[in-house]
Amino acid sequence: MRVWIVVALCLAGHAMAAPVSLLCVCVCVCVCVCETTVGINPVQIETGEFDEAIQIEEDFPAENPCLNHHCKKGKVCEIDEENNSPMCVCQDPSSCPAAAGEFEHVCGTDNKTYDSSCHFFATKCALEGTKKGHKLHLDYLGACKFLETCVDAELSEFPLRMRDWLKNVLVTLFERDEDNNLLTEKQKVRVQKIYENVKRLQSGEHSLDLLAHDFEKNYNMYIFPVHWQFGELDQHPADGFLTHTELAPLRAPLIPMEHCTTRFFDECDADSDKYIALEEWAACFGIKEEDIDKDMVL
Ligand SMILES: [Ca+2]
Ligand SMILES: [Ca+2]
């Protein structure tokens, strides 16, 4: 239980400052830390400050083609000398900044610990096009460790806690929203209804029995939070399906704390096509088929 509260607080705390994909916020500290800022010209001269600057500018192209050319994680921009165009090439893991501590370690699905997500993605890039590379994903944050097997009884507890947590995250965002536009106007209207409902189970530590009872009694309050979370994750591309990569911001920080995370999301993919469709997602959170609404995700 504590796990969800900690992550929720973390989310809510960061959400104020960064109206980006909210569930990415926490993880970004660790996962995106190595997303290379490409295209910074190493010889950037303040013109006008020194006379020499004018001469130096003439020696270098006026604009570095790598400026504003973004490469995905694990790749860096290099200039193709033949036609002076930018291209993304795999980053050498040895060029990644040294990890500042163990907290930067990540565990891959190959059960190997990588110094940082930068080292992980650079390694994955080098395996691009191979079966091994295709199967390799960032599994969770932190060094690889022994995770207990998730048994059926524990698996059924997972959605109880997560639904409650999602609802509380939304309510917290609503409370803190004001001018930060953490939620769209449409979303605010939906969350306001939950927020103002006197029957709402206040956030705190609740027994599983109480969470189950509340889901039954106040089922309607959980429909939107489940849809909202799907929309937050379904961004690359927003196509109604979650890939392993899209799910990573939610999975990666949770797995070390909630050992049923992997099994839960694996089983969410009911047809085992490696994508979690909205229908599959909603079903594994106990949302009835007739309440699934694609418009709620937008
Ligand atoms: Ca998608
Ligand atoms: Ca599927």
CSV table of C-alpha atoms and ligand atoms in Angstrom, one decimal:
chain,number,residue,atom,x,y,z
A,1,MET,CA,0.0,0.0,0.0
A,2,ARG,CA,2.7,2.4,1.0
A,3,VAL,CA,4.3,2.0,-2.4
A,4,TRP,CA,1.4,3.5,-4.2
A,5,ILE,CA,1.3,6.4,-1.9
A,6,VAL,CA,4.9,7.2,-2.3
A,7,VAL,CA,4.7,7.1,-6.1
A,8,ALA,CA,1.5,9.2,-6.0
A,9,LEU,CA,3.2,11.8,-3.9
A,10,CYS,CA,6.1,11.8,-6.2
A,11,LEU,CA,3.9,12.2,-9.2
A,12,ALA,CA,1.9,14.9,-7.6
A,13,GLY,CA,4.9,16.8,-6.5
A,14,HIS,CA,6.5,16.8,-9.9
A,15,ALA,CA,3.3,17.4,-11.7
A,16,MET,CA,3.2,21.0,-10.6
A,17,ALA,CA,6.4,21.8,-12.3
A,18,ALA,CA,6.0,19.8,-15.5
A,19,PRO,CA,2.8,19.4,-17.3
A,20,VAL,CA,4.1,16.6,-19.4
A,21,SER,CA,3.0,13.0,-19.5
A,22,LEU,CA,2.5,12.7,-15.8
A,23,LEU,CA,3.4,9.2,-15.2
A,24,CYS,CA,6.6,9.8,-17.0
A,25,VAL,CA,7.6,12.5,-14.7
A,26,CYS,CA,9.0,10.4,-11.9
A,27,VAL,CA,10.6,7.9,-14.1
A,28,CYS,CA,12.1,10.5,-16.3
A,29,VAL,CA,14.4,11.4,-13.5
A,30,CYS,CA,16.0,8.0,-14.0
A,31,VAL,CA,14.9,6.7,-17.3
A,32,CYS,CA,15.2,9.8,-19.4
A,33,VAL,CA,18.3,11.1,-17.7
A,34,CYS,CA,20.4,9.8,-20.5
A,35,GLU,CA,18.3,10.9,-23.3
A,36,THR,CA,21.0,12.6,-25.1
A,37,THR,CA,20.7,16.2,-26.0
A,38,VAL,CA,21.8,16.1,-29.5
A,39,GLY,CA,22.9,18.8,-31.8
A,40,ILE,CA,24.6,21.1,-29.4
A,41,ASN,CA,27.4,22.7,-31.3
A,42,PRO,CA,30.5,22.2,-29.3
A,43,VAL,CA,31.9,25.5,-30.5
A,44,GLN,CA,29.2,27.9,-29.7
A,45,ILE,CA,30.6,31.4,-29.7
A,46,GLU,CA,28.9,34.5,-28.3
A,47,THR,CA,29.1,36.8,-31.3
A,48,GLY,CA,30.0,40.4,-30.5
A,49,GLU,CA,31.7,39.5,-27.3
A,50,PHE,CA,35.0,38.8,-28.9
A,51,ASP,CA,36.2,40.0,-32.3
A,52,GLU,CA,37.7,36.6,-33.0
A,53,ALA,CA,34.2,35.2,-32.9
A,54,ILE,CA,33.4,36.5,-36.3
A,55,GLN,CA,36.4,34.6,-37.8
A,56,ILE,CA,35.5,31.4,-35.9
A,57,GLU,CA,31.9,31.6,-37.2
A,58,GLU,CA,33.2,31.7,-40.7
A,59,ASP,CA,35.2,28.6,-40.1
A,60,PHE,CA,32.2,26.6,-39.1
A,61,PRO,CA,28.9,26.0,-40.8
A,62,ALA,CA,26.4,28.6,-39.9
A,63,GLU,CA,24.1,26.0,-38.7
A,64,ASN,CA,24.9,22.6,-37.4
A,65,PRO,CA,22.6,20.1,-39.1
A,66,CYS,CA,22.4,18.2,-35.8
A,67,LEU,CA,20.8,21.2,-34.1
A,68,ASN,CA,17.2,20.4,-33.4
A,69,HIS,CA,17.6,16.9,-34.9
A,70,HIS,CA,16.5,14.5,-32.2
A,71,CYS,CA,17.4,10.9,-32.0
A,72,LYS,CA,15.7,8.3,-30.0
A,73,LYS,CA,17.2,6.9,-26.8
A,74,GLY,CA,20.4,5.0,-27.4
A,75,LYS,CA,21.3,7.1,-30.5
A,76,VAL,CA,23.2,10.3,-31.1
A,77,CYS,CA,23.3,12.6,-34.0
A,78,GLU,CA,26.2,12.7,-36.4
A,79,ILE,CA,26.7,14.6,-39.6
A,80,ASP,CA,26.8,12.6,-42.8
A,81,GLU,CA,29.8,14.3,-44.4
A,82,GLU,CA,28.8,13.4,-47.9
A,83,ASN,CA,25.7,15.6,-48.0
A,84,ASN,CA,26.0,17.4,-44.7
A,85,SER,CA,22.8,15.9,-43.3
A,86,PRO,CA,22.1,14.7,-39.8
A,87,MET,CA,21.9,11.0,-39.1
A,88,CYS,CA,21.2,9.1,-35.9
A,89,VAL,CA,23.8,6.5,-35.0
A,90,CYS,CA,24.1,4.1,-32.0
A,91,GLN,CA,25.7,5.7,-29.1
A,92,ASP,CA,28.8,4.1,-27.7
A,93,PRO,CA,27.9,3.0,-24.2
A,94,SER,CA,31.3,4.2,-23.0
A,95,SER,CA,30.3,7.7,-23.9
A,96,CYS,CA,27.4,7.6,-21.4
A,97,PRO,CA,28.0,9.7,-18.3
A,98,ALA,CA,29.1,7.6,-15.4
A,99,ALA,CA,26.3,6.7,-13.1
A,100,ALA,CA,26.0,9.0,-10.1
A,101,GLY,CA,25.0,6.1,-7.9
A,102,GLU,CA,23.3,2.8,-7.7
A,103,PHE,CA,19.9,4.5,-8.0
A,104,GLU,CA,20.7,5.1,-11.7
A,105,HIS,CA,21.1,1.3,-12.4
A,106,VAL,CA,18.5,-0.4,-14.4
A,107,CYS,CA,17.6,-4.0,-14.9
A,108,GLY,CA,17.1,-5.3,-18.5
A,109,THR,CA,14.7,-8.1,-19.4
A,110,ASP,CA,17.9,-10.1,-20.0
A,111,ASN,CA,18.3,-9.9,-16.2
A,112,LYS,CA,21.5,-7.9,-16.5
A,113,THR,CA,22.2,-4.8,-14.5
A,114,TYR,CA,23.2,-1.7,-16.6
A,115,ASP,CA,24.9,1.3,-15.0
A,116,SER,CA,22.2,3.7,-16.3
A,117,SER,CA,19.4,3.8,-18.8
A,118,CYS,CA,21.9,5.5,-21.2
A,119,HIS,CA,24.1,2.4,-21.0
A,120,PHE,CA,21.1,0.2,-21.5
A,121,PHE,CA,19.7,2.0,-24.5
A,122,ALA,CA,23.1,2.3,-26.1
A,123,THR,CA,23.5,-1.5,-25.7
A,124,LYS,CA,20.1,-2.2,-27.1
A,125,CYS,CA,20.8,0.0,-30.1
A,126,ALA,CA,23.9,-2.0,-31.0
A,127,LEU,CA,21.7,-5.1,-31.1
A,128,GLU,CA,19.2,-3.5,-33.4
A,129,GLY,CA,17.9,-5.8,-36.1
A,130,THR,CA,18.8,-8.9,-34.1
A,131,LYS,CA,16.3,-11.2,-32.3
A,132,LYS,CA,18.1,-10.5,-29.0
A,133,GLY,CA,17.8,-6.8,-29.5
A,134,HIS,CA,14.1,-7.1,-30.3
A,135,LYS,CA,13.4,-8.9,-27.1
A,136,LEU,CA,15.5,-6.7,-24.9
A,137,HIS,CA,13.6,-4.1,-22.9
A,138,LEU,CA,14.2,-2.0,-19.9
A,139,ASP,CA,12.5,-4.1,-17.2
A,140,TYR,CA,12.7,-2.0,-14.1
A,141,LEU,CA,14.7,0.7,-12.2
A,142,GLY,CA,17.4,-0.3,-9.9
A,143,ALA,CA,19.9,-3.2,-10.1
A,144,CYS,CA,18.4,-6.6,-11.0
A,145,LYS,CA,17.3,-8.5,-7.9
A,146,PHE,CA,15.3,-11.6,-7.0
A,147,LEU,CA,11.6,-11.0,-7.4
A,148,GLU,CA,9.2,-13.3,-5.7
A,149,THR,CA,6.8,-15.2,-7.8
A,150,CYS,CA,3.4,-13.5,-7.9
A,151,VAL,CA,0.7,-15.9,-6.8
A,152,ASP,CA,-2.9,-15.7,-7.8
A,153,ALA,CA,-4.1,-14.2,-4.6
A,154,GLU,CA,-1.6,-11.4,-4.7
A,155,LEU,CA,-2.4,-10.8,-8.4
A,156,SER,CA,-6.0,-10.1,-7.6
A,157,GLU,CA,-4.9,-7.4,-5.1
A,158,PHE,CA,-2.9,-5.5,-7.6
A,159,PRO,CA,-5.8,-3.8,-9.5
A,160,LEU,CA,-7.5,-2.9,-6.2
A,161,ARG,CA,-4.6,-0.8,-5.1
A,162,MET,CA,-3.9,0.6,-8.5
A,163,ARG,CA,-7.4,1.8,-9.2
A,164,ASP,CA,-7.5,3.6,-5.9
A,165,TRP,CA,-4.1,5.1,-6.5
A,166,LEU,CA,-5.1,6.3,-10.0
A,167,LYS,CA,-8.2,8.0,-8.6
A,168,ASN,CA,-6.2,9.7,-5.9
A,169,VAL,CA,-3.5,10.9,-8.3
A,170,LEU,CA,-6.3,12.5,-10.4
A,171,VAL,CA,-7.9,14.1,-7.4
A,172,THR,CA,-4.5,15.5,-6.3
A,173,LEU,CA,-3.9,16.9,-9.7
A,174,PHE,CA,-7.3,18.5,-9.7
A,175,GLU,CA,-6.7,20.0,-6.2
A,176,ARG,CA,-3.4,21.4,-7.4
A,177,ASP,CA,-4.3,22.4,-10.9
A,178,GLU,CA,-5.3,26.0,-10.7
A,179,ASP,CA,-3.4,27.6,-13.6
A,180,ASN,CA,-1.1,24.8,-14.3
A,181,ASN,CA,-3.3,23.1,-16.8
A,182,LEU,CA,-2.3,19.6,-15.6
A,183,LEU,CA,-5.7,18.5,-16.8
A,184,THR,CA,-7.7,19.5,-19.8
A,185,GLU,CA,-11.0,21.3,-19.3
A,186,LYS,CA,-12.8,18.2,-20.2
A,187,GLN,CA,-10.8,16.1,-17.8
A,188,LYS,CA,-11.3,18.6,-15.0
A,189,VAL,CA,-15.1,18.3,-15.4
A,190,ARG,CA,-14.9,14.6,-15.0
A,191,VAL,CA,-12.5,14.7,-12.0
A,192,GLN,CA,-14.5,17.4,-10.4
A,193,LYS,CA,-17.5,15.0,-10.2
A,194,ILE,CA,-15.3,12.5,-8.4
A,195,TYR,CA,-13.7,15.2,-6.2
A,196,GLU,CA,-17.1,16.5,-5.0
A,197,ASN,CA,-18.7,13.2,-4.4
A,198,VAL,CA,-19.2,12.9,-0.7
A,199,LYS,CA,-19.1,9.1,-1.0
A,200,ARG,CA,-15.5,9.2,-2.2
A,201,LEU,CA,-13.1,7.0,-0.3
A,202,GLN,CA,-10.5,9.5,0.9
A,203,SER,CA,-6.8,8.7,0.2
A,204,GLY,CA,-5.0,6.8,2.8
A,205,GLU,CA,-4.1,3.2,3.8
A,206,HIS,CA,-7.1,1.0,3.3
A,207,SER,CA,-7.6,-2.7,3.7
A,208,LEU,CA,-8.1,-4.8,0.6
A,209,ASP,CA,-11.6,-5.6,1.8
A,210,LEU,CA,-12.5,-1.9,2.0
A,211,LEU,CA,-11.0,-1.2,-1.5
A,212,ALA,CA,-13.0,-4.1,-2.9
A,213,HIS,CA,-16.1,-2.9,-1.2
A,214,ASP,CA,-15.6,0.7,-2.5
A,215,PHE,CA,-15.1,-0.5,-6.0
A,216,GLU,CA,-18.4,-2.3,-5.9
A,217,LYS,CA,-20.3,0.6,-4.3
A,218,ASN,CA,-18.6,3.5,-6.1
A,219,TYR,CA,-17.7,1.8,-9.4
A,220,ASN,CA,-18.5,4.8,-11.5
A,221,MET,CA,-15.7,6.8,-9.8
A,222,TYR,CA,-13.1,4.4,-11.1
A,223,ILE,CA,-14.1,4.4,-14.8
A,224,PHE,CA,-12.4,7.7,-15.7
A,225,PRO,CA,-9.2,7.2,-13.8
A,226,VAL,CA,-8.6,3.9,-15.6
A,227,HIS,CA,-9.2,5.5,-19.0
A,228,TRP,CA,-7.1,8.5,-18.1
A,229,GLN,CA,-4.1,6.4,-17.3
A,230,PHE,CA,-4.4,4.6,-20.6
A,231,GLY,CA,-4.4,7.9,-22.5
A,232,GLU,CA,-1.4,9.1,-20.5
A,233,LEU,CA,0.6,6.1,-21.6
A,234,ASP,CA,-0.7,5.7,-25.2
A,235,GLN,CA,1.4,8.5,-26.7
A,236,HIS,CA,4.0,7.0,-29.1
A,237,PRO,CA,1.9,6.7,-31.1
A,238,ALA,CA,-1.6,7.4,-29.7
A,239,ASP,CA,-3.2,4.5,-31.5
A,240,GLY,CA,-5.3,2.8,-28.8
A,241,PHE,CA,-2.6,0.2,-28.0
A,242,LEU,CA,0.1,0.2,-25.4
A,243,THR,CA,3.5,-1.3,-26.4
A,244,HIS,CA,6.1,-2.5,-23.9
A,245,THR,CA,7.9,0.8,-24.3
A,246,GLU,CA,4.8,2.9,-23.7
A,247,LEU,CA,4.0,1.0,-20.6
A,248,ALA,CA,7.6,1.3,-19.3
A,249,PRO,CA,7.1,4.6,-17.4
A,250,LEU,CA,4.5,2.9,-15.3
A,251,ARG,CA,6.1,-0.5,-15.0
A,252,ALA,CA,9.7,0.3,-14.4
A,253,PRO,CA,9.5,2.1,-11.1
A,254,LEU,CA,6.7,-0.3,-9.8
A,255,ILE,CA,8.3,-3.7,-10.4
A,256,PRO,CA,10.9,-3.5,-7.7
A,257,MET,CA,8.2,-2.6,-5.2
A,258,GLU,CA,5.2,-4.6,-6.5
A,259,HIS,CA,6.3,-8.0,-7.6
A,260,CYS,CA,3.0,-8.7,-9.4
A,261,THR,CA,3.5,-5.9,-11.8
A,262,THR,CA,5.0,-8.0,-14.6
A,263,ARG,CA,2.4,-10.8,-14.4
A,264,PHE,CA,-0.4,-8.3,-14.1
A,265,PHE,CA,0.5,-6.5,-17.4
A,266,ASP,CA,1.4,-9.7,-19.1
A,267,GLU,CA,-2.0,-11.1,-18.4
A,268,CYS,CA,-3.6,-7.8,-19.4
A,269,ASP,CA,-2.6,-8.6,-22.9
A,270,ALA,CA,-5.4,-11.2,-23.1
A,271,ASP,CA,-4.8,-12.2,-26.8
A,272,SER,CA,-1.0,-12.2,-26.3
A,273,ASP,CA,-0.3,-10.0,-29.3
A,274,LYS,CA,2.2,-7.9,-27.3
A,275,TYR,CA,-0.1,-4.9,-27.3
A,276,ILE,CA,-2.5,-3.9,-24.6
A,277,ALA,CA,-5.6,-2.6,-26.3
A,278,LEU,CA,-8.0,-0.2,-24.4
A,279,GLU,CA,-10.5,-3.0,-24.1
A,280,GLU,CA,-7.9,-5.3,-22.6
A,281,TRP,CA,-6.7,-2.6,-20.2
A,282,ALA,CA,-10.1,-1.7,-19.0
A,283,ALA,CA,-11.0,-5.4,-18.5
A,284,CYS,CA,-8.0,-6.1,-16.4
A,285,PHE,CA,-9.0,-3.2,-14.1
A,286,GLY,CA,-12.6,-4.6,-13.8
A,287,ILE,CA,-14.2,-2.0,-16.0
A,288,LYS,CA,-17.3,-3.4,-17.8
A,289,GLU,CA,-17.3,-3.6,-21.5
A,290,GLU,CA,-20.3,-1.3,-21.9
A,291,ASP,CA,-18.4,1.4,-19.9
A,292,ILE,CA,-15.3,1.5,-22.2
A,293,ASP,CA,-15.3,4.8,-24.0
A,294,LYS,CA,-12.6,5.8,-26.4
A,295,ASP,CA,-13.6,9.4,-26.1
A,296,MET,CA,-12.7,9.3,-22.4
A,297,VAL,CA,-9.1,8.6,-23.3
A,298,LEU,CA,-8.5,11.7,-25.4
B,1,CA,CA,0.3,3.4,-28.6
B,2,CA,CA,-3.4,-7.6,-26.9
